[in-house]
Short mmCIF file of C-alpha atoms in Angstrom, two decimals:
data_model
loop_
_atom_site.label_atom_id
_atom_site.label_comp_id
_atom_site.label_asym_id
_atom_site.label_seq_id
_atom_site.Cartn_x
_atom_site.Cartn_y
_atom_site.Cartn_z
CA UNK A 551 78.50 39.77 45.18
CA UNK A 552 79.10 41.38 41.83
CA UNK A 553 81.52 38.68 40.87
CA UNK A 554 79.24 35.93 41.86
CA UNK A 555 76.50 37.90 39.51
CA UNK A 556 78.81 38.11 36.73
CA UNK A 557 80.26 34.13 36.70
CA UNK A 558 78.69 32.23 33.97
CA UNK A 559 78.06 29.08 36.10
CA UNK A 560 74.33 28.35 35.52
CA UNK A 561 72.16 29.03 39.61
CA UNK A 562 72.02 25.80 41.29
CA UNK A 563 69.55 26.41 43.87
CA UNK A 564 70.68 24.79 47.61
CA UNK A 565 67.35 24.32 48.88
CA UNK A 566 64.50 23.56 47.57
CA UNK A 567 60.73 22.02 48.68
CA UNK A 568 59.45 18.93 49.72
CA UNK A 569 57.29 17.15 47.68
CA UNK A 570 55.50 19.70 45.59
CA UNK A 571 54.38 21.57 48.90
CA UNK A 572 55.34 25.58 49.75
CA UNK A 573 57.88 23.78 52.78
CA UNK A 574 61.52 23.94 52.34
CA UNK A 575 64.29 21.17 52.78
CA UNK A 576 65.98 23.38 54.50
CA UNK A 577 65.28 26.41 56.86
CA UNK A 578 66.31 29.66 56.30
CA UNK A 579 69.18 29.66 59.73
CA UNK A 580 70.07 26.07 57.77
CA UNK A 581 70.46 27.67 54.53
CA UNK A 582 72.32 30.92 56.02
CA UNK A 583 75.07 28.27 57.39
CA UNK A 584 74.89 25.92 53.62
CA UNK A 585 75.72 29.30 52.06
CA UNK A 586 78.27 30.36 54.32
CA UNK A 587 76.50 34.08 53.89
CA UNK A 588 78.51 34.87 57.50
CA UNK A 589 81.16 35.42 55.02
CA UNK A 590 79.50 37.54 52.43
CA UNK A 591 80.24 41.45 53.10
CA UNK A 592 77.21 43.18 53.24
CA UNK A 593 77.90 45.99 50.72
CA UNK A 594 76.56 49.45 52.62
CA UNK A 595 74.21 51.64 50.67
CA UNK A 596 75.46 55.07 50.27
CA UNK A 597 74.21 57.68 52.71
CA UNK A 598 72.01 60.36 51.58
CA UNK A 599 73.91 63.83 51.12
CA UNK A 600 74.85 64.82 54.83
CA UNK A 601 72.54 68.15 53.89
CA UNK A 602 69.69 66.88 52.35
CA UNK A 603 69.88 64.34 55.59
CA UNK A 604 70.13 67.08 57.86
CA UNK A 605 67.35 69.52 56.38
CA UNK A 606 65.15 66.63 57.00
CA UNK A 607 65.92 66.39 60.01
CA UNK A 608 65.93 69.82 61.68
CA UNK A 609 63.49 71.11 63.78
CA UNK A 610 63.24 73.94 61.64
CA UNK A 611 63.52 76.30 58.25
CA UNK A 612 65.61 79.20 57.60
CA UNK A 613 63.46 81.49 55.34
CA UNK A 614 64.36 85.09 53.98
CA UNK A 615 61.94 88.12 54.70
CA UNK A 616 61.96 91.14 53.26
CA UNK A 617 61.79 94.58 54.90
CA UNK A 618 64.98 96.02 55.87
CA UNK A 619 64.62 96.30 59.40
CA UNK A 620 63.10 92.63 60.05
CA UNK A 621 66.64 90.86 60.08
CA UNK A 622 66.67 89.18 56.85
CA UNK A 623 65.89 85.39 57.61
CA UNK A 624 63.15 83.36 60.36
CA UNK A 625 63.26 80.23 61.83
CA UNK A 626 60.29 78.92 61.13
CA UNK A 627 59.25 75.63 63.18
CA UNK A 628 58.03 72.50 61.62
CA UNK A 629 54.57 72.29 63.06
CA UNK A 630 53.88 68.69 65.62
CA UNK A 631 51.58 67.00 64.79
CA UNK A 632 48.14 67.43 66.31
CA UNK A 633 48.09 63.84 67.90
CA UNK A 634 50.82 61.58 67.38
CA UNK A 635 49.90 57.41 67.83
CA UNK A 636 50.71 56.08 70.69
CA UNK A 637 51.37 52.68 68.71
CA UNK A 638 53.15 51.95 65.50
CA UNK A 639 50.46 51.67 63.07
CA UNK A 640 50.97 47.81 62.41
CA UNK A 641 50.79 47.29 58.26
CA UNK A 642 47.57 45.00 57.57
CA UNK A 643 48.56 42.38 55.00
CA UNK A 644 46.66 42.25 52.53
CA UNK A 645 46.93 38.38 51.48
CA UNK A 646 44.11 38.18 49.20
CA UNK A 647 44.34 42.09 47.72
CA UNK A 648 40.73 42.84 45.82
CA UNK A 649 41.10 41.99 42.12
CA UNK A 650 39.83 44.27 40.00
CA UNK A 651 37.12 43.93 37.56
CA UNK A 652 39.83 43.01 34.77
CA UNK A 653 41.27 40.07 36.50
CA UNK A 654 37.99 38.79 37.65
CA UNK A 655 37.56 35.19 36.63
CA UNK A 656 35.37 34.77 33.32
CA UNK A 657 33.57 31.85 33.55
CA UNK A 658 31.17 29.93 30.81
CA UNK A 659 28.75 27.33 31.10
CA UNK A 660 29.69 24.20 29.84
CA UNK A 661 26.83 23.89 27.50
CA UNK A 662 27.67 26.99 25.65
CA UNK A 663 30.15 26.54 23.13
CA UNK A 664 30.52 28.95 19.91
CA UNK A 665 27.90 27.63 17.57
CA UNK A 666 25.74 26.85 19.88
CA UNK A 667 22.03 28.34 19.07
CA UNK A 668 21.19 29.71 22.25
CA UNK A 669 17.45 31.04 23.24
CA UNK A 670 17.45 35.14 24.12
CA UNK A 671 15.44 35.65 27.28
CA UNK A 672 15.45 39.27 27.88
CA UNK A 673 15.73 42.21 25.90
CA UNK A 674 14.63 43.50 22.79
CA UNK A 675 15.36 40.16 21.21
CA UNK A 676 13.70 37.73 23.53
CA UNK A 677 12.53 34.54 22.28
CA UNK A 678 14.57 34.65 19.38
CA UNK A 679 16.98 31.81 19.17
CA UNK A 680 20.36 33.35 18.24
CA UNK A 681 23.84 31.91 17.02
CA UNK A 682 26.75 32.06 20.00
CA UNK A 683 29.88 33.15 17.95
CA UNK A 684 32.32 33.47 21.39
CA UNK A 685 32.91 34.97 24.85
CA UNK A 686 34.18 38.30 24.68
CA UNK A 687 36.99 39.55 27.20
CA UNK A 688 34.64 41.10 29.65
CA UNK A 689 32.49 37.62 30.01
CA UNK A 690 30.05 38.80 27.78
CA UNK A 691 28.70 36.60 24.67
CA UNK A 692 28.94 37.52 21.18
CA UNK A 693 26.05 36.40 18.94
CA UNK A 694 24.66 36.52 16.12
CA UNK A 695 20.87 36.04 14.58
CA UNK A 696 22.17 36.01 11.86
CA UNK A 697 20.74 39.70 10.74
CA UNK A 698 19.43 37.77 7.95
CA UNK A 699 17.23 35.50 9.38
CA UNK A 700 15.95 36.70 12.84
CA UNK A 701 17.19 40.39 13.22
CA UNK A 702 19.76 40.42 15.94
CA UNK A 703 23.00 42.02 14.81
CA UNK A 704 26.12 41.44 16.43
CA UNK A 705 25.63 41.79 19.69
CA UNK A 706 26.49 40.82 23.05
CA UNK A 707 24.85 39.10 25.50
CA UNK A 708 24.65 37.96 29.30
CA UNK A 709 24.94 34.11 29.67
CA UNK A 710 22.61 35.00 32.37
CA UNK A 711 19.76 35.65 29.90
CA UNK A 712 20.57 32.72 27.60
CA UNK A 713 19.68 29.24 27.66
CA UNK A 714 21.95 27.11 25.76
CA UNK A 715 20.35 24.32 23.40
CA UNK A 716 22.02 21.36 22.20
CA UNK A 717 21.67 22.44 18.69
CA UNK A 718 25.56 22.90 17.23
CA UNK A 719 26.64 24.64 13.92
CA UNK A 720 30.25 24.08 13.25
CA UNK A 721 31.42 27.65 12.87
CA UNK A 722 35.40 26.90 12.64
CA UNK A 723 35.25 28.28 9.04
CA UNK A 724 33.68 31.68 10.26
CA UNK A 725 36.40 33.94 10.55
CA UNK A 726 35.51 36.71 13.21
CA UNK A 727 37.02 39.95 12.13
CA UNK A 728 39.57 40.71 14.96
CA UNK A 729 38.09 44.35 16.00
CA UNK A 730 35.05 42.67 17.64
CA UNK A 731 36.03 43.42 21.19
CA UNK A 732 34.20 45.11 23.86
CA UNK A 733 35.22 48.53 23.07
CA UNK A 734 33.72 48.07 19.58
CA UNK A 735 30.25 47.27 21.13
CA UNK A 736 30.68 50.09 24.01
CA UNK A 737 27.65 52.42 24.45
CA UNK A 738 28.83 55.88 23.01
CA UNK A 739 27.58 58.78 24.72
CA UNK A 740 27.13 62.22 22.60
CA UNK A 741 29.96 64.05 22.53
CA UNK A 742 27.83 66.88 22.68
CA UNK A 743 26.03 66.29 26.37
CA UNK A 744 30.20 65.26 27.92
CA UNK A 745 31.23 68.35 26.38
CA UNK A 746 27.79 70.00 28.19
CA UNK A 747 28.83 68.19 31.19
CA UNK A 748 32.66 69.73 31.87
CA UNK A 749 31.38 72.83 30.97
CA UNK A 750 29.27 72.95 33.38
CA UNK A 751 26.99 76.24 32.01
CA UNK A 752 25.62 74.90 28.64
CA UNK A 753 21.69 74.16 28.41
CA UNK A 754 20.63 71.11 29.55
CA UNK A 755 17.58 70.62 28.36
CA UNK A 756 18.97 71.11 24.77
CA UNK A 757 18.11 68.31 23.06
CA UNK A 758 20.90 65.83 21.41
CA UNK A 759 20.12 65.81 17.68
CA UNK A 760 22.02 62.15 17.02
CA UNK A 761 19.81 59.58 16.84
CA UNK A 762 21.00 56.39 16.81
CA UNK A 763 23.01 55.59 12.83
CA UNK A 764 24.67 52.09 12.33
CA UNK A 765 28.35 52.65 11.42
CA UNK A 766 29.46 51.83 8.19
CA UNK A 767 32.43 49.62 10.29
CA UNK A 768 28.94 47.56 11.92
CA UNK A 769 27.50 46.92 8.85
CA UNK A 770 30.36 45.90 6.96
CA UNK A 771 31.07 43.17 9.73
CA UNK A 772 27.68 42.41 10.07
CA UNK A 773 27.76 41.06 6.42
CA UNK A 774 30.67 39.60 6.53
CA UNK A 775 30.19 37.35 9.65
CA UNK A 776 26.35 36.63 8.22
CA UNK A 777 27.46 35.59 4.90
CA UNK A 778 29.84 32.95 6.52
CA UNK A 779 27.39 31.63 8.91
CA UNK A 780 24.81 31.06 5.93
CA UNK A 781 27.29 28.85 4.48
CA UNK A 782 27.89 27.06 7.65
CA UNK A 783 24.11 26.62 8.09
CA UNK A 784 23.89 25.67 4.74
CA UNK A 785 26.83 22.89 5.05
CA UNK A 786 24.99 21.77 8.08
CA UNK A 787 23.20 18.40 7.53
CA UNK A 788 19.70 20.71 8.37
CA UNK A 789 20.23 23.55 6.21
CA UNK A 790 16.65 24.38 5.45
CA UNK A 791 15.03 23.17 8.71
CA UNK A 792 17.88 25.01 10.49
CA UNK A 793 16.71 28.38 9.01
CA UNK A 794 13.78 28.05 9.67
CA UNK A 795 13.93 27.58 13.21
CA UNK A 796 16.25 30.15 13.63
CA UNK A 797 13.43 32.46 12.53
CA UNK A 798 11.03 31.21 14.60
CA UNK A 799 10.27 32.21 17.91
CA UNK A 800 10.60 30.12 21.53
CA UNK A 801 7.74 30.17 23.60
CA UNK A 802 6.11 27.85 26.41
CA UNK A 803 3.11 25.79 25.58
CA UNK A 804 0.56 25.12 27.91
CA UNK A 805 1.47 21.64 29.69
CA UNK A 806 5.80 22.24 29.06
CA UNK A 807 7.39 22.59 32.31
CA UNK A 808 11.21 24.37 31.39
CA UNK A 809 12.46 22.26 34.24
CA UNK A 810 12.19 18.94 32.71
CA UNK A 811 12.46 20.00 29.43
CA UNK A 812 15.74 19.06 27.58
CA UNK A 813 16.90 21.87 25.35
CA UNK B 499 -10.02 -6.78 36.40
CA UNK B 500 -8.44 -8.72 33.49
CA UNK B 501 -8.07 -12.39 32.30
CA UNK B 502 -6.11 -13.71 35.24
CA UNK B 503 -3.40 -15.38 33.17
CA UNK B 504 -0.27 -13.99 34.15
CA UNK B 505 0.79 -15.66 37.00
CA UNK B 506 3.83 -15.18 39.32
CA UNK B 507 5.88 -18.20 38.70
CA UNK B 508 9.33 -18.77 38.18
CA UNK B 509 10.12 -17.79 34.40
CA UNK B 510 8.32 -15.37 34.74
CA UNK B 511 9.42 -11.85 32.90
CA UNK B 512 8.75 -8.92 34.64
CA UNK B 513 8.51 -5.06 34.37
CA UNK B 514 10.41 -3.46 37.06
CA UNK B 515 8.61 -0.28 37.38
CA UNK B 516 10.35 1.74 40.16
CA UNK B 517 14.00 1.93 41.76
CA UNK B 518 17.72 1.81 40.55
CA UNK B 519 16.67 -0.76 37.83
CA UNK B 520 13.32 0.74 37.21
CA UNK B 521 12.21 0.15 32.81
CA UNK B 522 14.38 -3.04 32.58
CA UNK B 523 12.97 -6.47 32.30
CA UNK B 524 14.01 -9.53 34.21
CA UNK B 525 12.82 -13.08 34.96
CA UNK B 526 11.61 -14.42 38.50
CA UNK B 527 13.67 -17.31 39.72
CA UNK B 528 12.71 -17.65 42.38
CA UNK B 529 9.63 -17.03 44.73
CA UNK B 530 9.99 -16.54 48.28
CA UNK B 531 6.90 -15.88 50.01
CA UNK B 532 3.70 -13.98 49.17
CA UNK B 533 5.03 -10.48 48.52
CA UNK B 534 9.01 -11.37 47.67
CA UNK B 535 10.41 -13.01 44.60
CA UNK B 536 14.13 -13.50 43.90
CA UNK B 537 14.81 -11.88 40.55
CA UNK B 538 17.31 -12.17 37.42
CA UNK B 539 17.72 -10.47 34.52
CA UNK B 540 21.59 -10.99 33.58
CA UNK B 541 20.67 -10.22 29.92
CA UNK B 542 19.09 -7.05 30.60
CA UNK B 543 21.56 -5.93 33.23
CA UNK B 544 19.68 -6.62 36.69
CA UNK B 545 21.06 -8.08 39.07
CA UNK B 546 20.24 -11.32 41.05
CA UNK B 547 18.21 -9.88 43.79
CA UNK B 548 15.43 -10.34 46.29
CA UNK B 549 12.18 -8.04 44.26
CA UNK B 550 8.79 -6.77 46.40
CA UNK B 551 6.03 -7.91 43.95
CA UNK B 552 4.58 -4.26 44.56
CA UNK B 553 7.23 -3.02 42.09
CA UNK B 554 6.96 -5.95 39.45
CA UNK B 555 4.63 -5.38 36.92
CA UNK B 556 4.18 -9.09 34.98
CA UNK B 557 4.43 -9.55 31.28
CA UNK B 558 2.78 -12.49 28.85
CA UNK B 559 6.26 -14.06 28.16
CA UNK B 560 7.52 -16.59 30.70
CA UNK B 561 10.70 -19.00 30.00
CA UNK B 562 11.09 -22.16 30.73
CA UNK B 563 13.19 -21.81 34.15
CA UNK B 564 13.76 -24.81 37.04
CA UNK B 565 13.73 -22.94 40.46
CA UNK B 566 16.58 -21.31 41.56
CA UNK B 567 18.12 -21.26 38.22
CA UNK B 568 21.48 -19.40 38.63
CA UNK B 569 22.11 -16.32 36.70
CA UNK B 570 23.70 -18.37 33.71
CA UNK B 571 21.14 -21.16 33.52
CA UNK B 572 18.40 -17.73 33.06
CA UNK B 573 21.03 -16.27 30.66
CA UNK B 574 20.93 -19.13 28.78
CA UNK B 575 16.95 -19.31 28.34
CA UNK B 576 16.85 -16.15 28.48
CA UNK B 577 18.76 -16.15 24.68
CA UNK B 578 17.29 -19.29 23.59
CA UNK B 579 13.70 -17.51 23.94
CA UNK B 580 14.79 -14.54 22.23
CA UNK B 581 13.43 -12.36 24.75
CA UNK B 582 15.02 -8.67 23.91
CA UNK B 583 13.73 -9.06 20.35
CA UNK B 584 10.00 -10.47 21.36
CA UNK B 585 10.20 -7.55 24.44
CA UNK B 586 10.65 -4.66 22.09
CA UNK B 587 8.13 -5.43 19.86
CA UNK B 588 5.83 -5.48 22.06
CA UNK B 589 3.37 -2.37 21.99
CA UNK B 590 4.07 -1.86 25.79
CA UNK B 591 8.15 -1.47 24.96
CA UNK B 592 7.47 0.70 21.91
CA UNK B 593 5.50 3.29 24.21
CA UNK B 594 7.91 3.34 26.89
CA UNK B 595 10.57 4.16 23.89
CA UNK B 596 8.50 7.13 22.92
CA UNK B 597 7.98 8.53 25.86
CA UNK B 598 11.89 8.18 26.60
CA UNK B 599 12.40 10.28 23.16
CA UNK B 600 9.82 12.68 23.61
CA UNK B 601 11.38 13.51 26.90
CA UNK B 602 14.92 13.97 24.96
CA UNK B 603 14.07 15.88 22.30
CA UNK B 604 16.08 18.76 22.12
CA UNK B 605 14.52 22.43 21.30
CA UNK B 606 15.66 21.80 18.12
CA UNK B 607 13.64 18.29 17.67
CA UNK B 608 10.41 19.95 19.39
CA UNK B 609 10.71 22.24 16.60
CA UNK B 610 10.78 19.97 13.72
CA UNK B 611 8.25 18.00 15.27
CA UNK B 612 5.51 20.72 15.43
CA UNK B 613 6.72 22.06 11.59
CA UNK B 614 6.15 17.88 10.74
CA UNK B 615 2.78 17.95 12.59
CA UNK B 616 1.40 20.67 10.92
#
């Protein structure tokens, strides 16, 4: 085996499947004969250390006691189990494991492509009509008012909460700085009240003194990303028009029905 | 009640106002009895096929047509009479073209359309 390993003759595989599906040319008895592995020597794994092997396996431990009349050394008896199965506990395969929130499938509607101007329906920015920058990792949209014009900073958003217009700005000349990622837009909690929290015997009614202060890191990004998305809105063939409706506010008139109403 | 001048006769054109080919214009070549007429409009993209006179609504223009024209004899007229032009200057075309844009008018459009009203 360790000469075959070591031969520089590239693997030709000796089976393989049958038209593009998971079934093999040949089976595996088939493929046991092709390979003639009758003849390969199954190399035997070393056994564990004979006394490791046979502490495991006896019934019982030799432990030293003190006092001088107690003889020096016990048996003492590996305990049974209370109730031992009655069955081998058969494995249960597990052939599609749960995925875990990481490897979940992010997913974006088809109308919503970065620079689309999407229309905020929930939160402290609803009705504003916002600029969609990209999908973060987590699924999440990054926009954009811009600051500027409407007020929303960076943020992120739900797709949930958006609807997506058919209004485009071509933002491939707005470089996004590379630390906007989830963790920069993650909700910190005061050190102070986790501190508080392990402790377990600070006051909890004291009051956490941080209010809420922009980092300097925000604001610096803020600008930057704003600054370039004027210019694209300006290079747009709407510049003014543009600006101004992404200061105005969305609302339903009386006698518009949002189902048949193209956006 | 009208002047009843429009009459159902082949050369006709006619409004379909409802199914598949529903806003397109065609010409009657043929009528079959008192509700059916056979129907042509190769030129606006409807097919020869038997029309219920419920769903034709009649227009002024009528070409010069013999009965049972087929498709390329109406074609032909159809061309010779200028019909698309004369059709979408008519007032009744020029609504149903508003009402198709007001109904695709992005959020975008609405807006520009109030800011222009005002």
């Amino acid at each position: 085996l360790q000469q075959m390993a070591k031969s520089s003759a590239p693997h030709k595989p000796k089976n393989s499947a049958i038209n593009a599906s998971r079934l093999m040319k040949y089976s595996r008895a088939r493929i046991f004969q092709r390979k003639a592995a009758y003849k390969v020597k199954k190399v035997k794994t070393p056994a564990k250390k004979s006394a490791e092997k046979a502490a495991a396996a006896a019934a019982f431990v030799v432990k030293k006691i003190g006092g001088d009349k107690n003889g020096g050394e016990r048996k003492v008896y590996k305990k049974t189990p209370k109730s031992l199965p009655t069955q081998v506990a058969s494995r249960k395969v597990q052939l599609r494991p749960k995925k875990t929130f990481k490897k979940h499938v992010r997913r974006i509607r088809s109308n919503l492509a970065p620079g689309a101007v999407l229309i905020l329906l929930a939160g402290r920015h609803k009705g504003k009509r916002v600029v969609l920058l990209k999908q973060l990792e987590s699924g999440l949209l990054l926009v954009t008012g811009p600051r500027k014009l409407n007020g929303c900073p960076l943020r992120r958003v739900s797709q949930r909460y958006v609807i997506g217009t058919k209004t485009r700005i071509d933002i491939s000349k707005v470089a996004l700085p590379e630390r906007l990622n989830d963790a920069y837009f993650r909700r910190q909690r005061s050190a102070k009240k986790s501190a508080a929290s392990a402790g377990g015997s600070a006051d909890i009614f004291a009051k956490s003194d941080a209010a809420y202060a922009v980092s300097a890191e925000r604001r610096e990004d803020q600008a930057a990303v704003d600054k370039a998305l004027m210019g694209a809105i300006k290079a747009s063939g709407d510049g003014p028009m543009l600006r101004s409706y992404l200061r105005s506010l969305f609302s339903i008139k009386s006698g518009q029905r949002p189902h048949a109403m193209v956006f | 009640m009208g002047k009843l001048d429009k009459f159902v006769e082949v050369g006709r054109v006619a409004f379909i106002a409802n199914g598949k080919d529903s806003g397109k214009v065609c010409a009657i070549a043929e009528i079959i009895d008192q509700n059916r007429v056979l129907i042509d409009g190769p030129c606006s993209g409807v097919r020869r096929q038997v029309c219920d006179m419920k769903r034709l609504h009649l227009t002024r223009f009528c070409i010069d047509l013999p009965h049972s024209a087929r498709t390329a004899v109406v074609r032909r007229k159809w061309t010779a009479a200028k019909l698309d032009e004369k059709w979408k200057e008519t007032s009744w075309a020029k609504k149903l073209e508003s009402r198709r844009l007001r109904t695709n008018m992005s959020d975008f459009d609405r807006f520009k359309l109030a800011r222009a009203k005002q």
